[in-house]
Every structure is written in structure tokens, then in C-alpha cells.
Amino acid sequence: MEFENYLSFNKYPKILPKEVLIPSWLTELDRIDLRNSILCYGKGKSYGDVCLNEDGTLIDTSNLNHIIDFNNKTGIIKCESGITLKEILEFVVPKGWFLPVTPGTKFITLGGAVANDVHGKNHHSAGTFGSHITEIELLRSDKVTYKCTKDVHSELFAATIGGLGLTGFIKTVEFQLISIETPFMYVENIKFENLDAFFDLNEESEKLFPYTVSWVDCTTKGKKMGKGIYMRGRHATKSEVNKSFEMKDGALPFPIEASFINNLTVKAFNKLFYSKQFSKLSTQIVPFEPYFYPLDMIDGWEKAYGKNGFLQHQFVLPYDNCKKSLHQIFHEIVNSGMSSFLTVLKSFGEVDSPGMLSFPKKGITLAIDYRMEGEKTLKLLDKIDDIVAVNNGSLYPGKDARMSREHFHKFYPNFQEFLKYKDPNFSSSFYRRIK
Amino acid sequence: MIKNIYVFGATSKIAEETLKNYAKDNANFYLVGRDIHKLEIVRKDLLARGAGKAEVEACDALDWEKHSITINNADKTIGQLDLIYIAHGTLPENEGIRNNQMKVIEEFNINCTSVISLCTVASEYFESKGKGTIAVISSVAGERGRQSNFIYGSAKGGVSKYLEGLRNRLFEKGIKVITIKPGMVDTPMTKDFKKGLLFASPASVGKQIYKGINVGRDVLFVPGYWKLIMGIIKSIPESIFKKLKL
Ligand SMILES: Cc1cc2nc3c(=O)[nH]c(=O)nc-3n(C[C@H](O)[C@H](O)[C@H](O)COP(=O)(O)OP(=O)(O)OC[C@H]3O[C@@H](n4cnc5c(N)ncnc54)[C@H](O)[C@@H]3O)c2cc1C
Ligand SMILES: NC(=O)c1ccc[n+]([C@@H]2O[C@H](COP(=O)([O-])OP(=O)(O)OC[C@H]3O[C@@H](n4cnc5c(N)ncnc54)[C@H](OP(=O)(O)O)[C@@H]3O)[C@@H](O)[C@H]2O)c1
């Protein structure tokens, strides 16, 4: 197989393009014939088929990784779309800046972050990545480059954020960074007994911490169904880390040494905020990387699922009726015995997503990996989708390989409006499946 | 301390990744290459990353007369040079050109003659200043002629041999000559290759080159294991080697 490297992260479905173009420079794009059907491919860290284009053309953007402009006073940065979040972090963190929003891996491109309008542990406080974009330069098949902002070509801007790569070639992205005092995180890990306890803990934590996420157990039945570990955190301050700590270029203090951790401040903070009803596991100051990107440290973990690959399934349920429907879904999952080790539970907040097709909306979101066992797996997921649909929830296209056309249209009522801005020559296997 | 840097072939991915490290040190750059638009992209990137000054000039490797002019312009624009870094190159499809006389001459001119021409004017420049560093990207392909790649390989071999002598000659004048020998690197040059385990990323190669230049190594295999691999390949007796399909 000639293009076997151009699959998605979970290696399912196994469909290949007819050709792959790898432009080395942004200036070469003018020479590329944007003929039907074409699609950009970032790092293929999507699960499913949003980044696949069976028998079509893929444009691999990985060489387009230059920084175009950076203002150290305002924290506004403009880059080519193929730059990875890893490269951006290496550059900005030593200067005291951080990504406004980051998904659970840093090996994705900026273009991919826009096209799936990615969310992170701080959704309840910061919204999606798209909320922090100030400008997108979009090349369309009419050979015109559109500079899109909230005010200029605003519809194209909104269609491109979360637009699943279907509105054209994102050439550059300008966005706002957030400032940090240290490259460390203050983190509290707390155990919760079951789903109901999660809701209580979450309500408290959302108010106190910009970053929250939980790992839940999807295998235990009964009273302890949905037990898990709640992780809440924020960027650590200088005084928490060490008075003598200085942000400086090129010299990140990794791996962190014990002397950096100032236990007194940690304890004081704890006394103030720790609620008695939950048993605390630990309070730590950790470097940002293991906190945000634990999976990036386990090279090739996804291969553990074997050659058939696996599926990830992520839905959101609005708060109304959410507890009940979550229970229902947990029953389905637990009884099927099919869920695997990676199960992430989190709440989405108020901040509206700027994209027409953005996935996040206020409520609770659950992301689960399932080994691909054919019909059995697909049936379970269809069942869950039905519950999600009845309760006005939605599913993440960036992590989908199988949702039905009917469900997609129910989940994304803006789709017809979106189609006005879709580029006629851009298409994907996902698009052809759900259109 | 390397502060003012002249680069020929500044749009090479390996060169760019090397320069990113120098940008962090706030170095000044004079970027030479044949495509002004690409040079402009590199210039902005380096400025964003902390470069003091960055200027560009277009020059084709085969434009012999212009070689010394660009070095003089660099000196005038960014100040006395500390490093002249030569990175350009092309990787021809050996089988396709080996019987094409004009193509072979052209490849030799780009990968060998133009490099020696640039080194000649660079030596003259640094000799007049009494100090400086010349760093040149050659290749592990220059270590031994192989049927699959001997036109590129012999051009790079010529460069490596020339630099050996130049280093010897300039040693007593306090001028450093550094031969960089990358193995396989994932760059536009190797776009159509299937990427196996031995491929290194340009970012890691660039960083190793940066470190190697700063400590003033004479010969730099990047990544380092290529020294071992090429050592083995060189040790095979010619009577056996000529029968191998390498
Ligand atoms: C371990 C892991 C954890 C993750 N955690 C999260 C998470 O917490 N939150 C979250 O939201 N997601 C998460 N994801 C999903 C991932 O962040 C998204 O799928 C992301 O979009 C992948 O980016 P990519 O660069 O790999 O793009 P690809 O997967 O290659 O492509 C994704 C989409 O972007 C489009 N695209 C890429 N570049 C361009 C461009 N230049 N112009 C136009 N369109 C373009 C493609 O056409 C495609 O539609 C995770 C994935 C993994 C593997
Ligand atoms: N990649 C590898 O595996 C590998 C291994 C060993 C050694 N090398 C050597 O490393 C160096 C850098 O290569 P790379 O891997 O970084 O590849 P690259 O990104 O393709 O860079 C090659 C550079 O050479 C320039 N160039 C080619 N012909 C030229 C000419 N006539 N005049 C001026 N500039 C010219 C190109 O300019 P344009 O941008 O204008 O085309 C480009 O900047 C080369 O010397 C190469 O031989 C590479």
C-alpha cells in the first residue's frame, strides 16, 4: 500500500487516497491544481475519516510550519497551518506564553486544531480553540486567498472553524496566546465514588479551576458505577514553584527537581479549597507536558488495539436530563463489557463555539475507546447514539467513523447553512458518508 | 560566540532547522538562495524566533561571479561574519542521469564545484579578517561510491576531501572548517523516499549541527551512528564491494 501512512490515528477505516501532494512551501500552493476532490491532511490525529479522502487527493501540510509573526507584548502569534502544537509550545513556553486551548495531544497541526475546532480541559472557562482565533487565511479552489476574521468574510470564518477541512486550504492562522508564570501545573487528583458524586465535585471544581477532567471506570456495575478520578488544575505561579525560578529561553528545567516544589504554598491552598466529602489522592506541581499530554509519552499505545484498530466515540449531552441519560448510557456500556481503559468525562461550559459545525455545547461530554470488533461494536455505538439524539446531544465528527447520516443531520442542524460555504472541490470520506 | 551568519542555501530544511537555534541566540542572518519568496518566509520565521537582523539575497549556485559579491554584501549589511554556512544541494535520480553527460556535469557543478567556489571566497574573506568558521553540509553518501548514488556521492566525496585539505591549511590561521555529514533526513530532498527507521527529523539534525558548530567539531556525522555505519561500509574490501547491490 503506497500511502499506508495516510490513515487516521485509530487506523480505521482503512481507506487510502489516490495521490498525496506534499508542498514544501506556502508559495507553492498557487501552483497546486485544487481539482475535485481534494482534502488537507495535518498529522492524521483525528479518529475516523474526517482526514481521509478515498481515491481522492490529500495535501500533506507538514512542511508548512513557519512562524510568520509573533508579538511578545500582546501574545498574538501567526503561523503556517502545518506547524504542530508541539513546535508552537517549544517556542512560546520559554517566553511565558501558552496555548489558549489544547487537546490531549500536542502532535496535531494548527490547521487540524481549527478544522475540528478542538477543545481541551479548560472548555468550561475558555471555550474552544476557535474562540481565540483572530484571523484565518483560506485558499479556495477559485484560487483566491480570503483573509477571514470575525468581521471580514465572517461567514467563511465561522464555516472554516470546525469546518472539517471542507471550506478550503487553511494557509495561515493567527491567534491569541495566554500568559503563564511557569511551565508547571498545580494539580489536585480526587477520587469519586460514582456518577452522582462526579456531578457534585464537578460543580465545585469548575468554579475553582480553569482545567478539569476525569477518568472514569466504565467496567464496574452497581453503586460504584462511574467511579473515577477527578483531576483539576491550573498553571502554577512562581511562588508555588520556587522563588528563584526564572522563565528563560532554551532552558526548561526538565525533568523537574523536587526542590522546585514549594510544599507550604500547596498545603495552604489545599486547606482553603478541599472539600471533605471526597478523598484526595494527591496534590502536585508537575510540568505541563505530563499533565496535558500523558498519552504522548507512551509511544505507540494505540497499536495495542491490534491490526483492526479501534474506535473512539465522544458525545455531549446537554444538562437537562443529563444525569438520567448518562446512567442509561453507562448501563449499556458496562453491560456490553466492551469499553477499554481510556474513558474521559468532562463538562463543557457556557462559551459559545464560534464555528458553524463546532461540536462542543454546554453539557457533559464522554469519550471512550472501543476495540473494533465489527458488528458488535457498531451496534452498541448506534444504541448510544440513539440515546444521545433523543436527549438533544451531539457527536464529535473529529472522532467518528460510523455515525449515521440521519444522526449527523439531527446533531448538526446548521449543516445546510454550512454547505453554502463549503468549497465545491474539497471533500472527504466523512463528508461523502454523511452529506 | 557566533553572531553574524551568512548562509548559502538558506531555504534548505536542514539549514532552516539549524538557523532556528541561532535565532534563539539573537544572531543576525544573511540568507542567500535562489528563490526570493521562500527566503522571505525563512526571514520572517527567524525574526519571529528572535533573530536580530535578517536580510535576503537571491543567487543561484551556478552564478559563480556572484558568490563573492553576496559575501561582501553580507559583511556590509550585518557586519563582520562569524560563520559561513553552505547548505544547498540537489539529489538527482542516479540511474536516470548517469549516461547524460550534460546532466552529470550540472549536478557536479551544483553539489561540488559551486561549494568549492563558495569555500574559496569564504576562505579569502576569513583570512583577511583573521578568524571565522566555514561549515559545509556534505553527506555520508560521499564516504564510498555506490552504484545507486555515485554521481551525488562522488560530488559530496569531492567536497569532503576538499574540506579536509582546507581545514589543514587554515588551521594555523585560526579559521575553523567543519564538514557536516548527515545520513538520511526527512526533507523535501527525500520527499519521494519511503521513510524507514534510519530517517532522522530535520529538527534534531539541525540541533546537532548547531551544537557541533558551536563546539567546533571538525567532522560531524549526524545522527552520530552514521559514523559507525559508514565505517563498516568503508571497511568492505573493494573486490567484494563491487559485487554488492548498494
Ligand atoms: C491522543 C489524542 C488525544 C486527543 N484529544 C483531543 C481533545 O482533548 N480534544 C479535541 O478536540 N480533540 C482531541 N483529539 C483529536 C485531535 O485533536 C483532532 O482530531 C485534530 O483535529 C487532529 O489534528 P491533525 O493536525 O492531526 O489533523 P488531521 O487529523 O490530519 O485532520 C483533521 C481535519 O483537519 C483538516 N485540516 C488539517 N489541516 C488543514 C488545513 N491546513 N486546511 C484545512 N483543513 C485542514 C483535515 O482536512 C481534517 O478534516 C485527540 C487526538 C488524539 C490522538
Ligand atoms: N535530506 C537528506 O537526507 C540529506 C542527507 C545528506 C546530506 N544532505 C544535504 O543537506 C543539504 C540540505 O538539503 P536538505 O535535505 O535540507 O534539502 P532541501 O530542503 O531540499 O534543500 C536543498 C536546498 O538546495 C537549494 N538549491 C538546489 N539547487 C540550487 C541552486 N542551483 N542554487 C541555489 N540553491 C540551490 C534549494 O533551493 P530551492 O529552495 O530554491 O530549491 C534548497 O534550499 C544538501 O546539501 C543535501 O545534499 C541531505
Coordinates of N, CA and C in Angstrom, one line a residue, chain A residues 143-219:
Chain A
K143 N -8.9 29.9 -6.5 CA -7.5 30.5 -6.5 C -7.4 31.8 -5.7
V144 N -8.5 32.2 -5.0 CA -8.4 33.4 -4.2 C -8.1 33.0 -2.8
T145 N -7.2 33.8 -2.2 CA -6.9 33.7 -0.7 C -7.8 34.7 0.0
Y146 N -8.7 34.2 0.9 CA -9.6 35.0 1.7 C -9.0 35.2 3.1
K147 N -8.8 36.5 3.4 CA -8.4 36.8 4.8 C -9.7 36.9 5.6
C148 N -9.9 35.9 6.5 CA -11.2 35.9 7.2 C -11.0 36.3 8.7
T149 N -11.9 37.1 9.2 CA -11.9 37.4 10.6 C -13.3 37.4 11.1
K150 N -13.6 37.8 12.4 CA -14.9 37.9 12.9 C -15.7 38.9 12.0
D151 N -15.1 39.9 11.5 CA -15.8 40.9 10.8 C -15.7 40.9 9.2
V152 N -14.6 40.4 8.7 CA -14.4 40.3 7.3 C -14.6 38.8 6.8
H153 N -15.4 38.6 5.8 CA -15.8 37.3 5.4 C -16.2 36.4 6.6
S154 N -17.0 37.1 7.4 CA -17.3 36.4 8.7 C -18.0 35.1 8.6
E155 N -18.8 34.9 7.6 CA -19.5 33.6 7.4 C -18.4 32.5 7.1
L156 N -17.5 32.9 6.2 CA -16.5 31.9 5.8 C -15.6 31.6 7.0
F157 N -15.4 32.6 7.9 CA -14.6 32.4 9.1 C -15.3 31.4 10.0
A158 N -16.6 31.6 10.2 CA -17.4 30.7 11.1 C -17.5 29.3 10.5
A159 N -17.6 29.2 9.1 CA -17.7 27.9 8.5 C -16.4 27.2 8.6
T160 N -15.3 27.9 8.5 CA -14.0 27.2 8.5 C -13.6 26.7 9.9
I161 N -14.0 27.4 10.9 CA -13.7 26.9 12.3 C -14.6 25.7 12.5
G162 N -14.0 24.6 12.7 CA -14.9 23.4 12.9 C -15.4 22.9 11.5
G163 N -14.9 23.4 10.4 CA -15.4 23.1 9.1 C -14.9 21.8 8.5
L164 N -14.2 21.0 9.3 CA -13.8 19.7 8.9 C -13.0 19.7 7.6
G165 N -12.3 20.8 7.3 CA -11.4 20.9 6.1 C -12.2 21.1 4.8
L166 N -13.5 21.3 4.9 CA -14.3 21.3 3.7 C -14.4 22.7 3.0
T167 N -13.9 23.8 3.7 CA -14.1 25.1 3.2 C -12.9 25.6 2.3
G168 N -11.9 24.8 2.3 CA -10.7 25.2 1.5 C -9.4 24.9 2.3
F169 N -8.3 25.4 1.8 CA -7.0 25.2 2.4 C -6.7 26.3 3.4
I170 N -6.6 26.0 4.6 CA -6.2 27.0 5.6 C -4.7 27.2 5.5
K171 N -4.3 28.4 5.1 CA -2.9 28.6 4.8 C -2.2 29.1 6.1
T172 N -2.8 30.1 6.8 CA -2.2 30.6 8.0 C -3.3 30.8 9.0
V173 N -2.9 30.9 10.3 CA -3.8 31.1 11.4 C -3.2 32.1 12.4
E174 N -3.9 33.1 12.8 CA -3.4 34.0 13.8 C -4.3 33.8 15.0
F175 N -3.7 33.7 16.2 CA -4.5 33.5 17.4 C -3.8 34.1 18.6
Q176 N -4.6 34.2 19.7 CA -4.1 34.8 20.9 C -3.7 33.8 21.9
L177 N -2.4 34.0 22.4 CA -1.9 33.1 23.4 C -2.3 33.6 24.8
I178 N -2.2 32.7 25.8 CA -2.4 33.2 27.2 C -1.0 33.3 27.9
S179 N -0.9 34.1 28.9 CA 0.4 34.2 29.6 C 0.4 33.3 30.8
I180 N 1.6 32.8 31.0 CA 1.8 31.9 32.2 C 3.1 32.4 33.0
E181 N 3.1 32.1 34.2 CA 4.3 32.5 35.0 C 5.3 31.4 35.0
T182 N 4.9 30.1 34.9 CA 5.8 29.0 35.0 C 5.3 27.9 34.0
P183 N 6.2 27.0 33.6 CA 5.7 25.9 32.7 C 5.2 24.8 33.6
F184 N 4.8 25.0 34.8 CA 4.3 23.9 35.7 C 2.8 24.1 35.9
M185 N 2.2 23.0 36.4 CA 0.8 23.0 36.7 C 0.6 22.6 38.2
Y186 N -0.3 23.3 38.8 CA -0.8 22.9 40.1 C -1.9 22.0 39.9
V187 N -1.9 20.7 40.4 CA -2.9 19.7 40.1 C -3.4 19.0 41.4
E188 N -4.7 18.9 41.4 CA -5.3 18.0 42.5 C -6.0 16.9 41.9
N189 N -5.7 15.7 42.4 CA -6.4 14.5 42.0 C -7.3 14.0 43.1
I190 N -8.6 13.8 42.7 CA -9.6 13.4 43.8 C -10.4 12.2 43.3
K191 N -10.6 11.3 44.2 CA -11.4 10.1 43.9 C -12.9 10.4 44.0
F192 N -13.7 9.9 43.1 CA -15.1 10.0 43.4 C -15.8 8.6 43.2
E193 N -16.9 8.4 43.9 CA -17.4 7.1 44.1 C -18.3 6.6 43.0
N194 N -19.0 7.5 42.4 CA -19.9 7.1 41.3 C -20.3 8.4 40.5
L195 N -21.2 8.2 39.6 CA -21.6 9.3 38.7 C -22.2 10.5 39.4
D196 N -23.0 10.2 40.4 CA -23.6 11.4 41.1 C -22.6 12.2 41.8
A197 N -21.6 11.5 42.4 CA -20.5 12.2 43.1 C -19.8 13.1 42.1
F198 N -19.6 12.6 40.9 CA -18.9 13.3 39.9 C -19.6 14.7 39.7
F199 N -20.9 14.7 39.6 CA -21.6 15.9 39.3 C -21.4 16.9 40.4
D200 N -21.4 16.5 41.7 CA -21.2 17.4 42.8 C -19.8 18.0 42.7
L201 N -18.8 17.1 42.6 CA -17.4 17.5 42.5 C -17.2 18.5 41.4
N202 N -17.8 18.2 40.2 CA -17.6 19.0 39.1 C -18.1 20.4 39.2
E203 N -19.3 20.5 39.9 CA -19.8 21.8 40.1 C -18.9 22.7 40.9
E204 N -18.4 22.1 42.0 CA -17.4 22.9 42.8 C -16.1 23.2 42.0
S205 N -15.6 22.2 41.3 CA -14.3 22.4 40.7 C -14.3 23.4 39.6
E206 N -15.4 23.4 38.8 CA -15.5 24.3 37.7 C -15.3 25.7 38.1
K207 N -15.8 26.0 39.3 CA -15.7 27.4 39.8 C -14.3 27.7 40.2
L208 N -13.6 26.7 40.7 CA -12.3 27.0 41.2 C -11.1 26.8 40.3
F209 N -11.3 26.0 39.3 CA -10.1 25.6 38.4 C -10.4 25.8 36.9
P210 N -9.5 26.4 36.2 CA -9.7 26.6 34.8 C -9.6 25.2 34.0
Y211 N -8.9 24.3 34.6 CA -8.8 23.0 33.9 C -9.4 21.9 34.7
T212 N -10.3 21.1 34.1 CA -10.8 20.0 34.8 C -11.0 18.8 33.9
V213 N -10.8 17.6 34.3 CA -11.1 16.4 33.5 C -11.2 15.2 34.5
S214 N -11.9 14.2 34.1 CA -11.9 13.0 34.9 C -11.7 11.7 34.1
W215 N -11.1 10.7 34.7 CA -11.0 9.4 34.1 C -12.0 8.6 34.8
V216 N -12.9 8.0 34.1 CA -13.9 7.1 34.8 C -13.8 5.7 34.4
D217 N -14.3 4.9 35.3 CA -14.3 3.4 35.1 C -15.6 3.0 34.5
C218 N -15.5 2.4 33.3 CA -16.7 2.0 32.6 C -16.9 0.5 32.6
T219 N -16.4 -0.1 33.7 CA -16.5 -1.6 33.8 C -17.2 -2.0 35.0

